[in-house]
Coordinates of C-alpha atoms and ligand atoms in Angstrom, one line a residue:
M1 CA 0.0 0.0 0.0
K2 CA 1.3 3.3 -1.0
S3 CA -0.4 6.3 0.4
V4 CA -0.1 9.5 -1.7
K5 CA 0.4 12.9 -0.3
Y6 CA -1.3 15.8 -1.9
P7 CA 0.6 19.0 -2.4
K8 CA -0.3 21.4 0.3
T9 CA -2.1 24.5 -0.6
M10 CA -1.0 27.8 0.8
F11 CA -4.6 28.7 1.4
S12 CA -5.7 27.3 4.7
F13 CA -7.8 28.3 7.7
Q14 CA -6.8 28.2 11.3
S15 CA -9.6 26.0 12.3
F16 CA -8.7 23.3 9.8
A17 CA -6.2 20.6 10.6
T18 CA -4.1 19.0 7.9
F19 CA -5.8 16.5 5.6
T20 CA -3.5 13.9 4.1
S21 CA -4.8 11.2 2.0
I22 CA -8.2 9.9 0.8
T23 CA -7.1 6.9 -1.4
T24 CA -5.4 3.8 -0.1
R25 CA -5.9 1.5 -3.0
T26 CA -2.7 -0.1 -4.3
L27 CA -0.9 1.3 -7.3
P28 CA -1.2 -0.8 -10.4
N29 CA 1.8 -2.7 -11.8
S30 CA 1.0 -1.8 -15.3
T31 CA 2.6 1.2 -16.8
S32 CA 1.0 0.7 -20.2
D33 CA -1.3 3.7 -19.8
R34 CA 0.3 7.1 -19.7
R35 CA -2.1 8.1 -17.0
Y36 CA -0.6 5.8 -14.5
N37 CA 2.7 7.4 -14.3
S38 CA 2.1 11.0 -14.9
Y39 CA 0.0 13.1 -12.6
P40 CA -0.9 16.7 -13.0
K41 CA 1.2 19.1 -11.0
Q42 CA -1.2 21.8 -10.0
I43 CA -3.7 20.2 -7.7
H44 CA -4.4 22.0 -4.5
H45 CA -6.4 20.5 -1.7
L46 CA -8.1 22.0 1.2
Q47 CA -6.9 21.2 4.6
I48 CA -10.0 20.2 6.4
S49 CA -10.8 18.7 9.8
C50 CA -13.7 16.9 11.3
N51 CA -12.8 18.0 14.8
V52 CA -14.4 21.3 14.5
A53 CA -17.4 21.5 16.8
P54 CA -20.5 22.3 14.7
D55 CA -21.2 25.4 16.7
D56 CA -17.6 26.6 16.6
K57 CA -17.7 30.2 15.6
E58 CA -14.7 30.1 13.4
K59 CA -12.6 33.2 13.3
L60 CA -14.1 34.5 10.1
V61 CA -14.4 38.1 9.2
V62 CA -18.1 38.9 8.9
V63 CA -18.5 41.3 6.0
P64 CA -21.0 41.4 3.2
E65 CA -19.9 39.5 0.2
T66 CA -20.1 42.5 -2.0
Q67 CA -16.6 43.2 -0.7
K68 CA -14.5 41.4 -3.3
L69 CA -13.1 38.1 -2.4
I70 CA -9.4 38.2 -1.9
L71 CA -7.7 34.9 -2.5
P72 CA -4.0 34.2 -2.4
K73 CA -2.3 34.2 -5.8
S74 CA -1.7 30.4 -5.6
S75 CA -5.4 29.6 -5.4
L76 CA -6.2 32.0 -8.2
D77 CA -3.9 30.0 -10.4
T78 CA -5.8 26.9 -9.8
L79 CA -9.0 28.7 -10.7
N80 CA -7.8 29.8 -14.0
V81 CA -9.4 33.1 -13.2
D82 CA -6.5 35.1 -14.5
R83 CA -6.3 33.6 -17.9
R84 CA -10.0 34.0 -18.5
N85 CA -10.1 37.5 -17.2
M86 CA -7.4 38.5 -19.6
L87 CA -9.8 37.7 -22.4
L88 CA -12.3 40.3 -21.5
G89 CA -10.8 42.5 -24.1
L90 CA -11.5 39.9 -26.8
G91 CA -15.3 40.5 -26.8
G92 CA -17.0 40.9 -30.1
L93 CA -15.8 37.6 -31.5
Y94 CA -19.2 36.2 -30.9
T95 CA -22.5 37.9 -30.5
T96 CA -24.8 37.4 -27.6
V97 CA -28.2 37.2 -29.1
N98 CA -29.1 35.3 -32.2
F99 CA -31.8 37.3 -33.9
T100 CA -32.1 34.8 -36.7
S101 CA -33.5 32.1 -34.6
P102 CA -37.3 31.7 -34.6
A103 CA -37.3 31.8 -30.9
A104 CA -36.1 35.4 -31.0
F105 CA -39.6 36.3 -32.0
A106 CA -41.3 34.5 -29.1
A107 CA -42.4 36.1 -25.9
P108 CA -41.5 36.1 -22.2
I109 CA -43.2 33.8 -19.8
T110 CA -45.9 35.8 -18.0
T111 CA -47.7 34.7 -14.8
P112 CA -51.4 35.1 -15.4
N113 CA -54.1 36.5 -13.2
F114 CA -54.7 34.4 -10.1
S115 CA -58.3 33.6 -11.2
T116 CA -56.9 31.2 -13.8
C117 CA -55.1 29.2 -11.2
V118 CA -56.1 25.5 -10.9
T119 CA -55.7 22.8 -8.3
S120 CA -52.5 20.7 -8.8
N121 CA -53.5 17.2 -9.5
L122 CA -50.4 15.6 -10.9
G123 CA -46.8 15.1 -9.9
F124 CA -47.3 12.8 -7.0
Q125 CA -46.3 9.3 -6.6
D126 CA -49.5 8.8 -4.6
P127 CA -51.9 11.7 -4.9
N128 CA -54.5 10.1 -2.6
K129 CA -52.0 10.1 0.2
A130 CA -50.7 13.6 -0.3
V131 CA -50.4 15.1 3.2
R132 CA -50.3 18.6 2.1
S133 CA -53.1 20.3 0.2
R134 CA -53.0 20.2 -3.6
A135 CA -55.2 23.3 -3.8
C136 CA -52.3 25.6 -4.2
C137 CA -53.9 28.7 -5.6
P138 CA -53.2 31.9 -3.8
P139 CA -56.0 33.8 -1.9
A140 CA -57.9 36.1 -4.3
P141 CA -57.0 39.8 -4.0
A142 CA -59.3 42.0 -2.0
T143 CA -60.0 44.2 -5.0
S144 CA -59.9 43.0 -8.6
T145 CA -57.3 45.6 -9.7
A146 CA -54.4 44.4 -11.8
P147 CA -51.0 43.8 -10.0
K148 CA -48.9 46.9 -9.7
D149 CA -45.5 47.0 -11.4
F150 CA -42.6 46.4 -9.0
V151 CA -40.6 49.4 -7.7
F152 CA -37.3 49.0 -5.9
P153 CA -37.3 49.3 -2.1
K154 CA -36.3 52.6 -0.6
D155 CA -34.9 51.0 2.6
Q156 CA -32.1 52.8 4.3
V157 CA -30.6 49.5 5.6
I158 CA -29.4 46.5 3.7
R159 CA -30.7 43.3 5.1
I160 CA -27.7 40.9 5.6
R161 CA -28.6 37.3 5.5
P162 CA -26.6 35.4 8.1
A163 CA -25.1 31.9 7.8
A164 CA -27.4 29.6 9.8
H165 CA -24.5 27.9 11.6
R166 CA -23.2 31.2 12.9
T167 CA -26.5 32.8 14.0
T168 CA -26.7 34.3 17.6
T169 CA -29.4 33.3 20.1
E170 CA -31.0 36.7 19.7
Y171 CA -31.2 36.3 16.0
V172 CA -32.7 32.8 16.2
A173 CA -35.4 34.1 18.7
K174 CA -36.3 36.8 16.3
Y175 CA -36.4 34.4 13.3
K176 CA -38.7 32.0 15.2
A177 CA -41.0 34.8 16.4
A178 CA -41.4 35.9 12.8
I179 CA -42.2 32.3 11.6
Q180 CA -44.6 31.9 14.5
A181 CA -46.4 35.2 13.5
M182 CA -46.7 33.8 10.0
R183 CA -48.1 30.5 11.3
D184 CA -50.6 32.4 13.5
L185 CA -52.3 34.0 10.5
P186 CA -55.4 32.3 9.0
D187 CA -54.6 30.2 6.0
E188 CA -56.6 32.5 3.7
H189 CA -54.4 35.4 4.5
P190 CA -51.8 36.0 1.7
H191 CA -49.0 36.2 4.3
S192 CA -49.9 33.0 6.1
F193 CA -47.5 30.2 6.4
V194 CA -49.7 28.0 4.3
A195 CA -50.4 30.6 1.6
Q196 CA -46.6 31.2 1.3
A197 CA -45.9 27.4 1.1
K198 CA -48.5 27.0 -1.7
I199 CA -46.8 29.5 -3.9
H200 CA -44.1 26.9 -4.7
C201 CA -46.7 24.3 -5.4
A202 CA -48.7 26.5 -7.8
Y203 CA -45.6 27.4 -9.8
C204 CA -44.2 23.9 -9.9
N205 CA -47.1 21.5 -10.0
G206 CA -49.2 23.0 -12.7
G207 CA -51.2 25.7 -11.0
Y208 CA -50.7 28.2 -13.9
T209 CA -50.8 28.1 -17.6
Q210 CA -49.2 30.4 -20.1
I211 CA -52.6 31.9 -20.9
A212 CA -51.3 35.5 -20.3
S213 CA -48.8 34.9 -23.1
G214 CA -51.4 33.4 -25.4
F215 CA -50.9 29.7 -24.7
P216 CA -53.7 28.5 -22.4
D217 CA -52.8 24.9 -23.1
K218 CA -49.2 25.2 -21.9
E219 CA -48.2 24.7 -18.3
L220 CA -46.1 27.4 -16.6
Q221 CA -43.1 25.8 -14.9
I222 CA -40.3 27.6 -13.1
H223 CA -37.9 24.6 -12.8
N224 CA -35.7 23.0 -15.4
S225 CA -34.9 26.2 -17.2
W226 CA -33.4 29.8 -16.9
L227 CA -36.4 30.8 -14.7
F228 CA -35.1 28.7 -11.8
F229 CA -32.8 31.3 -10.2
P230 CA -34.9 34.5 -10.7
F231 CA -38.2 32.9 -9.6
H232 CA -36.8 31.7 -6.4
R233 CA -34.9 35.0 -5.7
W234 CA -38.2 36.8 -5.9
Y235 CA -40.1 34.2 -3.9
L236 CA -37.5 34.7 -1.0
Y237 CA -37.4 38.4 -1.4
F238 CA -41.1 38.8 -0.5
Y239 CA -41.1 36.0 2.1
E240 CA -38.3 37.8 3.9
R241 CA -40.0 41.2 3.8
I242 CA -43.2 39.7 5.0
L243 CA -41.5 38.0 8.0
G244 CA -39.8 41.4 8.8
K245 CA -43.1 43.2 8.6
L246 CA -44.7 40.6 10.9
I247 CA -42.2 41.4 13.7
D248 CA -41.9 45.0 12.7
D249 CA -38.2 44.8 11.9
P250 CA -37.3 46.4 8.6
T251 CA -33.8 44.9 8.9
F252 CA -34.9 41.3 9.2
A253 CA -33.1 38.9 6.9
L254 CA -33.5 35.2 6.3
P255 CA -30.6 32.9 7.4
Y256 CA -28.8 30.8 4.7
W257 CA -27.9 27.2 5.1
N258 CA -24.2 27.3 4.3
W259 CA -24.0 23.7 3.1
D260 CA -21.0 24.6 0.9
H261 CA -18.8 25.3 3.9
P262 CA -17.5 22.4 6.1
N263 CA -18.9 24.0 9.2
G264 CA -22.3 24.4 7.7
M265 CA -22.9 20.9 6.4
T266 CA -25.1 19.7 9.1
F267 CA -28.8 20.6 9.2
P268 CA -29.2 23.9 11.1
A269 CA -30.2 22.7 14.6
F270 CA -32.4 25.6 15.5
L271 CA -34.9 24.4 12.8
E272 CA -35.7 21.5 15.0
D273 CA -37.8 23.2 17.6
D274 CA -40.5 25.8 18.1
S275 CA -42.1 27.4 15.1
A276 CA -39.3 26.2 12.8
F277 CA -40.0 22.5 13.4
D278 CA -41.4 20.4 10.6
A279 CA -42.7 16.9 11.2
Y280 CA -41.7 15.6 7.7
R281 CA -38.0 15.5 7.7
N282 CA -35.6 12.6 7.4
R283 CA -34.8 12.1 11.1
K284 CA -31.6 10.2 10.1
H285 CA -30.2 13.4 8.6
L286 CA -30.4 15.6 11.6
P287 CA -27.1 16.7 13.2
P288 CA -24.5 15.3 13.4
A289 CA -25.1 13.8 9.9
L290 CA -23.3 15.7 7.2
V291 CA -25.2 16.6 4.1
D292 CA -24.4 14.6 1.0
L293 CA -24.5 17.1 -1.9
N294 CA -24.6 14.2 -4.4
Y295 CA -27.3 12.3 -2.5
S296 CA -28.9 9.6 -4.6
G297 CA -31.6 8.4 -2.2
S298 CA -29.5 6.2 0.1
D299 CA -26.8 6.9 2.7
R300 CA -23.3 6.3 1.6
H301 CA -21.8 6.3 5.1
A302 CA -18.7 8.1 4.0
T303 CA -16.2 9.2 6.6
C304 CA -16.5 12.8 7.6
I305 CA -13.4 13.8 5.7
R306 CA -14.5 12.1 2.6
Q307 CA -17.9 13.5 2.6
I308 CA -16.6 17.0 3.1
T309 CA -14.1 16.5 0.3
S310 CA -16.7 15.2 -2.0
N311 CA -19.1 18.1 -1.2
M312 CA -16.4 20.6 -1.8
T313 CA -15.3 19.1 -5.1
L314 CA -18.9 18.9 -6.2
M315 CA -19.3 22.6 -5.5
Y316 CA -16.2 23.4 -7.5
K317 CA -17.7 21.5 -10.4
Q318 CA -21.1 23.0 -10.2
M319 CA -19.9 26.5 -9.7
I320 CA -16.8 26.5 -12.0
S321 CA -16.0 23.7 -14.3
N322 CA -19.6 22.7 -15.2
A323 CA -20.8 26.3 -15.1
G324 CA -18.6 28.1 -17.6
D325 CA -21.4 29.7 -19.6
T326 CA -24.9 31.1 -19.0
T327 CA -26.8 28.1 -20.1
S328 CA -24.8 25.6 -18.2
F329 CA -25.4 27.5 -15.0
F330 CA -28.9 28.9 -15.5
G331 CA -30.5 26.1 -17.6
S332 CA -31.9 26.4 -21.0
E333 CA -34.1 29.1 -22.5
Y334 CA -37.8 28.8 -21.8
R335 CA -40.3 31.2 -23.3
A336 CA -44.0 31.5 -24.0
G337 CA -45.2 28.6 -26.1
N338 CA -42.5 26.2 -24.9
D339 CA -43.2 23.2 -22.9
A340 CA -40.6 23.2 -20.1
Y341 CA -40.6 19.4 -20.2
R342 CA -41.2 18.2 -23.7
N343 CA -40.5 20.1 -26.9
G344 CA -37.5 22.2 -27.7
D345 CA -34.2 21.5 -26.2
P346 CA -34.6 21.8 -22.4
S347 CA -31.7 21.5 -20.1
V348 CA -31.3 22.1 -16.4
G349 CA -28.6 24.3 -14.8
S350 CA -25.6 22.8 -12.8
I351 CA -26.8 24.0 -9.4
E352 CA -30.4 23.2 -9.9
A353 CA -29.7 19.6 -11.0
G354 CA -26.9 19.1 -8.5
C355 CA -26.7 20.3 -4.9
H356 CA -30.1 21.9 -5.0
T357 CA -32.0 18.7 -5.8
A358 CA -29.7 16.6 -3.6
V359 CA -30.5 18.7 -0.5
H360 CA -34.2 18.5 -1.2
R361 CA -34.1 14.8 -1.4
W362 CA -31.8 14.4 1.5
M363 CA -34.2 16.3 3.8
G364 CA -37.5 14.8 2.7
D365 CA -39.0 12.1 4.9
P366 CA -38.4 8.7 3.2
G367 CA -41.3 7.3 5.2
M368 CA -43.8 9.6 3.5
P369 CA -45.6 8.5 0.3
N370 CA -44.5 11.6 -1.7
N371 CA -41.3 12.2 0.3
E372 CA -42.9 15.2 2.0
D373 CA -41.9 17.9 2.7
M374 CA -38.6 18.8 1.1
G375 CA -38.5 15.7 -1.2
N376 CA -41.4 16.8 -3.5
F377 CA -42.0 20.2 -5.0
Y378 CA -45.6 20.4 -4.1
S379 CA -44.9 20.2 -0.4
A380 CA -41.4 21.7 -0.1
G381 CA -42.6 25.2 0.9
Y382 CA -44.1 23.8 4.1
D383 CA -40.7 23.2 5.6
P384 CA -39.0 26.4 6.9
A385 CA -35.8 24.7 5.8
F386 CA -36.8 25.3 2.2
Y387 CA -36.3 29.0 2.4
I388 CA -33.0 28.6 4.3
H389 CA -31.8 26.1 1.7
H390 CA -32.9 28.4 -1.2
A391 CA -31.2 31.4 0.4
N392 CA -27.9 29.5 -0.2
V393 CA -28.9 28.5 -3.7
D394 CA -29.5 32.2 -4.3
R395 CA -26.2 33.0 -2.8
M396 CA -24.6 30.6 -5.4
W397 CA -25.9 32.8 -8.2
K398 CA -24.3 35.9 -6.5
L399 CA -21.0 34.1 -5.9
W400 CA -20.9 32.7 -9.5
K401 CA -21.4 36.2 -10.9
D402 CA -19.0 37.9 -8.6
M403 CA -16.1 35.5 -9.6
G404 CA -15.6 37.9 -12.6
I405 CA -14.9 35.0 -14.9
K406 CA -15.9 35.6 -18.5
G407 CA -19.0 33.7 -19.3
H408 CA -20.5 34.2 -15.8
S409 CA -23.3 36.5 -16.7
E410 CA -27.1 36.4 -16.6
P411 CA -29.1 35.7 -19.8
T412 CA -29.4 38.9 -21.9
H413 CA -32.3 37.8 -24.0
L414 CA -35.4 40.0 -23.6
D415 CA -37.5 36.8 -23.1
W416 CA -35.5 36.2 -20.0
R417 CA -35.3 39.8 -18.8
N418 CA -39.1 40.4 -19.2
A419 CA -40.4 37.1 -17.8
S420 CA -42.6 38.0 -14.8
Y421 CA -44.3 36.5 -11.8
V422 CA -46.9 37.9 -9.4
F423 CA -46.5 38.0 -5.6
Y424 CA -48.2 39.6 -2.7
D425 CA -45.7 42.1 -1.2
E426 CA -45.3 42.8 2.5
N427 CA -48.2 45.3 2.3
E428 CA -50.6 42.7 0.7
Q429 CA -50.4 44.5 -2.6
L430 CA -50.2 42.3 -5.7
V431 CA -47.0 43.1 -7.5
R432 CA -45.7 42.0 -10.9
V433 CA -42.0 41.4 -10.9
Y434 CA -39.5 40.9 -13.7
N435 CA -36.3 38.9 -14.0
K436 CA -34.4 42.0 -15.1
D437 CA -35.2 43.7 -11.8
C438 CA -33.7 40.9 -9.6
V439 CA -30.1 40.9 -10.9
S440 CA -28.8 43.5 -8.5
L441 CA -28.8 42.6 -4.8
E442 CA -27.8 46.1 -4.1
K443 CA -31.0 47.4 -5.6
L444 CA -33.1 44.8 -3.8
K445 CA -31.4 45.9 -0.5
Y446 CA -30.1 42.6 0.8
D447 CA -26.8 40.7 0.8
Y448 CA -25.2 37.7 2.4
E449 CA -22.9 37.6 5.4
Y450 CA -19.5 36.6 4.1
S451 CA -18.5 32.9 4.4
P452 CA -15.4 31.8 2.5
P453 CA -16.3 29.7 -0.6
L454 CA -13.5 27.2 0.2
W455 CA -14.6 25.0 -2.8
K456 CA -12.9 27.5 -5.1
I457 CA -9.7 25.6 -4.5
S458 CA -11.3 22.1 -4.5
R459 CA -10.5 21.1 -8.0
S460 CA -10.6 17.4 -8.4
S461 CA -7.7 15.1 -8.7
I462 CA -7.3 12.0 -10.8
R463 CA -7.3 8.7 -9.1
R464 CA -3.9 8.1 -7.6
T465 CA -4.4 4.4 -7.9
L466 CA -6.2 2.7 -10.7
P467 CA -7.2 -0.9 -10.4
E468 CA -7.1 -2.1 -14.0
P469 CA -5.9 -0.8 -17.3
I470 CA -8.5 1.0 -19.4
P471 CA -10.0 -1.5 -21.7
Y472 CA -10.2 0.8 -24.7
N473 CA -7.5 2.7 -26.2
M474 CA -9.2 6.0 -26.6
K475 CA -6.8 7.2 -29.3
S476 CA -7.7 4.7 -31.9
A477 CA -10.9 4.7 -33.8
E478 CA -10.5 1.1 -34.5
T479 CA -10.8 0.0 -30.9
V480 CA -13.7 2.3 -30.5
K481 CA -15.6 0.2 -33.0
Q482 CA -15.2 -2.8 -30.8
L483 CA -17.6 -1.2 -28.3
P484 CA -21.0 -2.8 -28.2
D485 CA -23.2 -0.9 -30.6
V486 CA -25.1 1.8 -28.7
K487 CA -28.4 2.8 -30.2
F488 CA -30.2 6.1 -29.7
P489 CA -32.5 6.7 -28.1
L490 CA -30.5 5.0 -25.4
K491 CA -32.4 3.1 -22.7
L492 CA -30.7 3.8 -19.4
D493 CA -31.7 0.7 -17.5
K494 CA -28.1 -0.3 -16.6
I495 CA -24.6 1.2 -16.5
T496 CA -24.0 2.3 -20.1
K497 CA -20.8 3.2 -21.9
V498 CA -20.7 5.4 -24.9
V499 CA -17.8 6.6 -27.0
V500 CA -18.1 10.2 -28.2
K501 CA -16.0 12.0 -30.8
R502 CA -14.6 15.4 -29.8
P503 CA -15.0 18.2 -32.4
A504 CA -11.4 19.1 -31.9
K505 CA -8.4 17.6 -30.1
S506 CA -5.1 19.0 -28.8
R507 CA -6.7 22.4 -28.2
S508 CA -4.3 25.2 -27.4
Q509 CA -4.6 27.5 -24.5
E510 CA -5.9 30.1 -26.9
D511 CA -8.6 27.8 -28.2
K512 CA -9.6 27.0 -24.6
E513 CA -9.9 30.7 -23.9
K514 CA -12.3 31.2 -26.7
A515 CA -14.6 28.2 -26.2
N516 CA -15.5 25.7 -23.5
E517 CA -15.7 22.1 -24.4
L518 CA -18.9 20.7 -23.1
L519 CA -20.4 17.2 -22.9
L520 CA -24.1 17.6 -23.7
I521 CA -26.6 14.9 -22.7
K522 CA -29.8 15.9 -24.5
G523 CA -33.3 14.7 -24.6
I524 CA -33.3 12.9 -21.3
K525 CA -36.9 11.5 -21.1
F526 CA -38.3 10.2 -17.8
N527 CA -41.4 9.7 -15.7
S528 CA -42.4 12.8 -13.8
D529 CA -43.6 11.2 -10.6
K530 CA -40.3 9.6 -9.7
F531 CA -37.0 10.8 -8.3
I532 CA -34.5 10.4 -11.1
K533 CA -30.7 10.4 -10.8
F534 CA -27.7 9.3 -12.7
D535 CA -24.0 10.0 -12.5
V536 CA -21.8 10.7 -15.4
F537 CA -18.1 9.7 -15.7
V538 CA -15.6 10.5 -18.5
N539 CA -12.8 8.0 -19.3
G540 CA -13.7 6.2 -16.1
Q541 CA -12.6 2.8 -15.0
D542 CA -14.9 -0.2 -14.9
D543 CA -15.6 0.4 -11.2
V544 CA -16.8 4.0 -11.6
S545 CA -20.0 3.3 -9.8
E546 CA -17.9 3.2 -6.6
S547 CA -16.1 6.4 -7.4
F548 CA -16.5 9.5 -5.3
E549 CA -16.8 13.0 -6.7
E550 CA -13.3 14.1 -5.9
E551 CA -12.0 12.1 -8.8
S552 CA -11.6 13.8 -12.1
E553 CA -13.4 11.2 -14.0
F554 CA -16.6 12.2 -12.3
A555 CA -18.2 14.8 -14.6
G556 CA -21.4 15.3 -12.6
S557 CA -24.9 14.1 -12.2
F558 CA -28.4 14.7 -13.4
A559 CA -31.2 14.6 -10.8
Q560 CA -34.9 15.7 -10.8
L561 CA -37.4 15.7 -8.0
P562 CA -41.0 14.5 -8.8
H563 CA -42.8 17.2 -10.7
N564 CA -46.0 18.0 -12.4
H565 CA -45.8 17.6 -16.1
G566 CA -49.1 18.5 -17.8
D567 CA -51.1 15.8 -19.4
D568 CA -48.9 12.8 -19.7
M569 CA -46.2 11.2 -17.7
L570 CA -43.2 12.0 -19.9
M571 CA -40.8 14.8 -19.1
K572 CA -37.7 15.9 -21.0
S573 CA -34.5 17.6 -19.9
G574 CA -30.8 17.8 -20.6
I575 CA -27.6 18.6 -18.8
R576 CA -24.1 19.9 -19.7
F577 CA -20.8 19.2 -18.2
G578 CA -17.5 21.0 -18.7
L579 CA -14.7 18.9 -20.2
T580 CA -11.8 21.4 -20.5
E581 CA -10.4 21.0 -17.0
L582 CA -11.4 17.4 -16.7
L583 CA -9.4 16.4 -19.8
E584 CA -6.5 18.5 -18.7
E585 CA -6.5 16.7 -15.3
M586 CA -6.6 13.3 -17.1
E587 CA -4.0 14.4 -19.6
A588 CA -6.4 13.3 -22.3
E589 CA -6.3 16.5 -24.3
D590 CA -4.8 14.8 -27.3
D591 CA -7.4 12.1 -27.5
E592 CA -9.9 12.0 -30.3
F593 CA -12.6 10.3 -28.4
I594 CA -13.9 10.2 -24.8
L595 CA -15.6 7.3 -23.1
V596 CA -18.7 8.4 -21.3
T597 CA -20.1 6.1 -18.6
L598 CA -23.7 6.7 -17.4
V599 CA -24.5 5.2 -14.0
P600 CA -28.2 5.1 -13.0
K601 CA -28.2 5.7 -9.2
V602 CA -31.9 5.5 -8.4
W603 CA -33.0 2.5 -10.3
F604 CA -35.8 3.6 -12.6
E605 CA -37.6 2.4 -15.6
E606 CA -38.1 4.0 -19.0
V607 CA -35.4 6.7 -18.9
T608 CA -34.1 7.3 -22.4
I609 CA -31.5 9.7 -23.8
D610 CA -31.8 11.1 -27.3
E611 CA -28.3 12.2 -27.9
I612 CA -24.8 12.5 -26.3
K613 CA -22.3 14.8 -27.9
V614 CA -19.3 17.0 -27.3
E615 CA -19.6 20.6 -28.4
L616 CA -17.4 23.7 -28.3
V617 CA -19.4 26.6 -26.8
P618 CA -18.0 30.0 -27.3
I619 CA -17.1 32.0 -24.1
I620 CA -19.0 35.2 -24.4
Ligands
C2O1 CU1 -38.6 25.4 -6.6 CU2 -35.9 23.9 -4.5 O1 -37.3 24.3 -5.7

């Protein structure tokens, strides 16, 4: 047994002890594959410790994250931030909006009048056993006047959302008083706990159609597309202001569940009593259990160090290597006339499909027929943890944008900017809000307490020890032909390997700065009432199903919670993974083909995939 030491990073925090090795498998004898004996030089690992008490208030500077992140030079190198930033001056090579596409003439998604809202009746494994109401429409407005257009708040004070694991006793008391006040309102009140919870169900389980945009037969859905981030930002914006109003505190801010930081990876303990308690949670996942950001529906019983390492690497992938362009991070375009789940070319963003869905599933009660509350979209809003979870999801949008990496920008298309939703504001006034008005936290008058995004230096490493030589020589087209014939649409009922040709090989640094190389998995069709998940590996070994996420060959995963889907059971989505860094780490840049391995994690029937391809996507 040979244990391998990782190079130590210069970036470390006082409260973290040194972390040495995660792999103890034996080194192979074979040296036939170049990857066995040459390892990349530039891998930096976090030094983490599991000895930190969960309530340890680490010595972190608490400042709003608008203050720019200062990382030591060594970690910036691993981020490749510098080289991409240098390209900012190269703009103009590609244009942002393609006006020749027919979609350019379509319209933004517009939330209709509440009177058109209907009861959700689909999207449940067992509708008759639903413990939460499926009548999700909001209370009718007191007067029939149309919603007012949103105006930016004039608040003097910026609300700073604190990290849940660092909140003070006073803050927690205030938070619970606000939730209690909300619970005390009658259900018919637009600010009541139940009315607020139902907002999610109405927008996710078929409460609205696209009637206001001229498509009464099309469902309005805010998941699985570029509406995911803005809708949830607005939802929390009003929820927070309503809570503040209920306790008469104009500075009140929601806490965020800092699951991307080692000290925030347990469920926030204060949610387990008083008004914040929810009966439908997975009791096995209360502290001290560490969240599994790649949760597939069963516990992996990883050691603490390994779970943290996996979570951090996943965050790196979902925020950086798999999120290099707008579509990869936000999800695909979705406009009036589109079916979010069937026609067109839908795809889900890296955070939505990844850590977001994993945390939902991890918290839902496996003993409940529909995995209530967090494990199903119709019921998720009933758990106060939902809003704390989504505050961190929202924070990811902010962190992603603030990295200043070229390509990290919101959609610019007018159909994104002008998409709108309707909410009751803190004064019970109906307000129409637009995506374009939620891109600046400064204007919305809230921000996040600083917590270091340690995953920024958690780039994955290739496996130090490999059990068997790779069975296919990826360089030779002839060996590729020996693979069992794979037919599309591909039925994903078992571990499946596919060889995919790259549009270009041996890409220079300059090429990489102009375009990201992405693996696209398109037309994933599945049944809407099931939890779906599969993992994707590139150039993986035969035992990839046992791999953890810290290994380079792990590209990412696709996961979806049960949804409503309209009038049949079939839904469609897609996902994109960045290949540039992955191939660099595996020293496979000169290969003509990649071997993609799809590993179904939650065994399911009837999942098919239309197409798997590698594409070069310009960095704009
Ligand atoms: Cu609307 Cu976490 O989902």
